[in-house]
GROMACS .gro file of C-alpha atoms in nm:
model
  174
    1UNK     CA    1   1.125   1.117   2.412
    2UNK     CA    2   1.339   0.871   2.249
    3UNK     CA    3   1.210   0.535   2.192
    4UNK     CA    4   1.461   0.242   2.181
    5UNK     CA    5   1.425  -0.074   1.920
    6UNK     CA    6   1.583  -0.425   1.810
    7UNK     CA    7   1.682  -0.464   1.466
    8UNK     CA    8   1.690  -0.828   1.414
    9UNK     CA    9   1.887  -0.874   1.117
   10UNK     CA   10   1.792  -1.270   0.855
   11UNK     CA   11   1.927  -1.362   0.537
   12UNK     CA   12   1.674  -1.578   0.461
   13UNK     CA   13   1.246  -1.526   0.390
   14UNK     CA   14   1.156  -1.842   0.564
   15UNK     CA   15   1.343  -1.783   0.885
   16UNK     CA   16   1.189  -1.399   0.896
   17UNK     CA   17   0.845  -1.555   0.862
   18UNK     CA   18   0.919  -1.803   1.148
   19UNK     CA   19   1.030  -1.542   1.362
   20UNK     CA   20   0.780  -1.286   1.320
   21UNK     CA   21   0.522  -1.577   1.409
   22UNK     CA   22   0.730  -1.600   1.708
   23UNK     CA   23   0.784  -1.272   1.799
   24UNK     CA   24   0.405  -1.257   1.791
   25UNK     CA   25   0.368  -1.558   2.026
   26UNK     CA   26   0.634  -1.365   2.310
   27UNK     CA   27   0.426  -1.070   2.319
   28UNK     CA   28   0.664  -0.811   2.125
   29UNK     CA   29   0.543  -0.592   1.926
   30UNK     CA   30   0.655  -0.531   1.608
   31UNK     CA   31   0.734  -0.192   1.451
   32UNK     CA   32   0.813  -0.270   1.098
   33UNK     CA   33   0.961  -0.533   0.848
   34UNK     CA   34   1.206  -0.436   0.547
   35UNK     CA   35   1.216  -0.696   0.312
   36UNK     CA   36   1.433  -0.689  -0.027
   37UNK     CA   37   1.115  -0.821  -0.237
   38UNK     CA   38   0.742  -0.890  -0.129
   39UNK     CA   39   0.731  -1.189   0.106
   40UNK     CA   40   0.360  -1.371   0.069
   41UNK     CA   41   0.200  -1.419   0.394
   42UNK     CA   42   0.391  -1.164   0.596
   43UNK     CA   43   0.117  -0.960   0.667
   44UNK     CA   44  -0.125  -1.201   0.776
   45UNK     CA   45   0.165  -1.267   1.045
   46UNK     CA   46   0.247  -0.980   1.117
   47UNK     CA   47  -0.147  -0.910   1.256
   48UNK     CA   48  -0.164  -0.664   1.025
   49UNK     CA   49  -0.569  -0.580   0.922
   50UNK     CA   50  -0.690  -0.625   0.558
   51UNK     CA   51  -0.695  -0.316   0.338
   52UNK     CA   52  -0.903  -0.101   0.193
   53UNK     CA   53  -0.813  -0.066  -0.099
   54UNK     CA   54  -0.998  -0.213  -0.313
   55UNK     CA   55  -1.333  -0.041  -0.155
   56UNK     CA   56  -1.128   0.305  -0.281
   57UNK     CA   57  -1.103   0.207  -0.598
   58UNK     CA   58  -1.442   0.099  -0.678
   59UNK     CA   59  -1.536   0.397  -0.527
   60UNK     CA   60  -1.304   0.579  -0.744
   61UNK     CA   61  -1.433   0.384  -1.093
   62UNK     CA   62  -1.771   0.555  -0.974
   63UNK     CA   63  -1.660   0.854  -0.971
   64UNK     CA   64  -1.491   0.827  -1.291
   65UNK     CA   65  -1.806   0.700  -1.440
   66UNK     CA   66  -2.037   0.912  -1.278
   67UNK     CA   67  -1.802   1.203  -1.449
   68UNK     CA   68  -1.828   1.064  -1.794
   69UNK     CA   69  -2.207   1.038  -1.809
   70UNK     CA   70  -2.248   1.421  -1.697
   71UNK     CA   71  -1.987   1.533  -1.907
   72UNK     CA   72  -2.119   1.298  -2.257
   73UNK     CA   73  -2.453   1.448  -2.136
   74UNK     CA   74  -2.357   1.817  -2.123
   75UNK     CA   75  -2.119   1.819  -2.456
   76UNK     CA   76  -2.256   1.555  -2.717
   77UNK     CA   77  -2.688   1.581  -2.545
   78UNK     CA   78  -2.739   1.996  -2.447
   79UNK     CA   79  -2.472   2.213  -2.539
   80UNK     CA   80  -2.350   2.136  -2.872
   81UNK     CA   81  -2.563   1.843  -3.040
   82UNK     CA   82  -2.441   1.708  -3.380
   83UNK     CA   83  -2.615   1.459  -3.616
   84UNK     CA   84  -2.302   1.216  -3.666
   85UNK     CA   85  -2.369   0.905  -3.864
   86UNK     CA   86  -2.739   0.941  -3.855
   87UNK     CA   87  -2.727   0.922  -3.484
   88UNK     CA   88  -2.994   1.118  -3.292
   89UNK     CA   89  -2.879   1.373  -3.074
   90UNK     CA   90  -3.175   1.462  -2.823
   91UNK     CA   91  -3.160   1.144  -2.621
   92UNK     CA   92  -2.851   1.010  -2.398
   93UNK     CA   93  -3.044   0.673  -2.393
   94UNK     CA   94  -3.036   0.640  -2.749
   95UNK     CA   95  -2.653   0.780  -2.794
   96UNK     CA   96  -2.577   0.501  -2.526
   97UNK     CA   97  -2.390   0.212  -2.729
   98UNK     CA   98  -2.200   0.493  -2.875
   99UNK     CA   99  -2.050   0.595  -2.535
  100UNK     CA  100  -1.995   0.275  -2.399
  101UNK     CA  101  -1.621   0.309  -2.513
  102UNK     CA  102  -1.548   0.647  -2.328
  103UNK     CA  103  -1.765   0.606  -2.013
  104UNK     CA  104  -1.519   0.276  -1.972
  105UNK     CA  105  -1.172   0.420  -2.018
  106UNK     CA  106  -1.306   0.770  -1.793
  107UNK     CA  107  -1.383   0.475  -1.536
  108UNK     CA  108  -1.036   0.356  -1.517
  109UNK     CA  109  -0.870   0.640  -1.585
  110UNK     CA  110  -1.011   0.775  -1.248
  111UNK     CA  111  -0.961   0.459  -1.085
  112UNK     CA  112  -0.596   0.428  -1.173
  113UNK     CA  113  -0.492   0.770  -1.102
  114UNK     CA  114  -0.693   0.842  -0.783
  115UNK     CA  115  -0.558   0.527  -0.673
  116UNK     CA  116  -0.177   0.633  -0.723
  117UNK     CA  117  -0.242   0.921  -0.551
  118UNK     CA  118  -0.432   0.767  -0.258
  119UNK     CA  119  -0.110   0.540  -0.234
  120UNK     CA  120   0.128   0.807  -0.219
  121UNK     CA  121  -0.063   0.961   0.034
  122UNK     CA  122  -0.128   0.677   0.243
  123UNK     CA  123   0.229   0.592   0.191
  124UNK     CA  124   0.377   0.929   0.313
  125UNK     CA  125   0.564   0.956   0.011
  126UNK     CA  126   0.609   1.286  -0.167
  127UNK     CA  127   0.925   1.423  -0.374
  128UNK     CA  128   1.211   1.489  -0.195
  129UNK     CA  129   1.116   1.264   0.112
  130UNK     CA  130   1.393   1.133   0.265
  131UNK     CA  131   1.411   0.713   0.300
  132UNK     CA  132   1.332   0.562   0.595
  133UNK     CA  133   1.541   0.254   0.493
  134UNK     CA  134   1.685   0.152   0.879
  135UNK     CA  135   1.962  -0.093   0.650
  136UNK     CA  136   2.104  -0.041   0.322
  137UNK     CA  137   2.110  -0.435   0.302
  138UNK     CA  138   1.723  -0.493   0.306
  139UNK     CA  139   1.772  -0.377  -0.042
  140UNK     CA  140   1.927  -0.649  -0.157
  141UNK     CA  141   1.944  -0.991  -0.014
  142UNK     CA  142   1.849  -0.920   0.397
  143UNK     CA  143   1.545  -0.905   0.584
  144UNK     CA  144   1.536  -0.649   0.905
  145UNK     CA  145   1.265  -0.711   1.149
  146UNK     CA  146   1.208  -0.388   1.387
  147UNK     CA  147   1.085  -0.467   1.755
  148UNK     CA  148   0.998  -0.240   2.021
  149UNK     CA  149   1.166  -0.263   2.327
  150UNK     CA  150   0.977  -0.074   2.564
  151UNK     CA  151   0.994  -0.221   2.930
  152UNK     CA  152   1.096  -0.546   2.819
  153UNK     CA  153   1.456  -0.674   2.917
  154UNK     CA  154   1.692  -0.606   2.654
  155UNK     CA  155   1.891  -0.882   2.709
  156UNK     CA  156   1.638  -1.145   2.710
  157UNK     CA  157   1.530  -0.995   2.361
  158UNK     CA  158   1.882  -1.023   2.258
  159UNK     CA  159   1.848  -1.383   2.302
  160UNK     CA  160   1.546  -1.448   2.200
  161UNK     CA  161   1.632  -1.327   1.854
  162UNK     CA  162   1.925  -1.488   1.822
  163UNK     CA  163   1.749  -1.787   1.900
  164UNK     CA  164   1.507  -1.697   1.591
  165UNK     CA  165   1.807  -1.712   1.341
  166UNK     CA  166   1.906  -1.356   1.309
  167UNK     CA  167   2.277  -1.307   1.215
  168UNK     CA  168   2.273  -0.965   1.370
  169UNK     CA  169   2.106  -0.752   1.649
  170UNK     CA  170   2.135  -0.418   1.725
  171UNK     CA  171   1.960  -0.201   1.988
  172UNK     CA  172   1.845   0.127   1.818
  173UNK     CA  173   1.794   0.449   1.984
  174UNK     CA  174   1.529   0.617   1.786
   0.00000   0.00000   0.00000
């Protein structure tokens, strides 16, 4: 089944914003926005729900630090202890301070990596994807706003988003 689209075409981030808050208003729904550099606010009108993320990567820095306790444990407390600057080795508690340093950077060590991967992922990007950039233009210095036409007259859209400011509009078979 192929689905058919509008790509409304802007040259400028103010006039995108307007016209996604408009777009909203009419009742269109929008597919996707490619923007040349992050534009602040656009996903708050775009409807778009709050992420995440940052839940992940909490959870993540637990993990991490969950990971350096047991393994500090294991190697410095039960398999192999060492007297090492007078330090006693039969007691975690008491080797504490001394791990402080490692139990930190094995926290964001996980956290960072886990979280590039979990972007990727969510992202859909892998090597050798192919781009899904509609426009070569939204690249540089254009802003492509993708709207679904589905049993709306195309027409009408037409003019609607020329009323919005775009310089171009196509109709896209997908």
């Amino acid at each position: 089944m192929s689905s058919k689209v509008i790509h409304a075409i802007y040259t400028d981030d103010d006039l995108l914003m307007q016209a996604v808050k408009q777009t909203r208003e009419a009742r269109y729904r929008i597919e996707e926005v490619y923007t040349p550099f992050p534009v602040h606010g656009l996903d708050k009108a775009m409807g778009l729900p709050h992420t995440r993320l940052a839940v992940t990567a909490f959870l993540y820095g637990l993990v991490g630090l969950s990971v350096s306790i047991a393994m500090m444990n294991f190697i410095m407390i039960d398999d192999w202890p060492q007297n090492i600057g007078g330090k006693p080795s039969f007691s975690f508690l008491e080797n504490l301070p001394s791990f402080v340093p490692i139990m930190f950077e094995l926290t964001v060590f996980f956290a960072a990596h886990l979280m590039v991967i979990t972007f990727y992922l969510r992202s859909k990007i892998w090597p050798f994807k192919e781009a899904e950039n509609p426009d070569p233009r939204t690249t540089d210095d254009h802003f492509l706003m993708e709207v679904d036409v589905a049993n709306h007259n195309v027409e009408e859209m037409a003019d609607f988003f020329a009323n919005t400011g775009a310089v171009e509009i196509k109709l896209i078979n997908k």
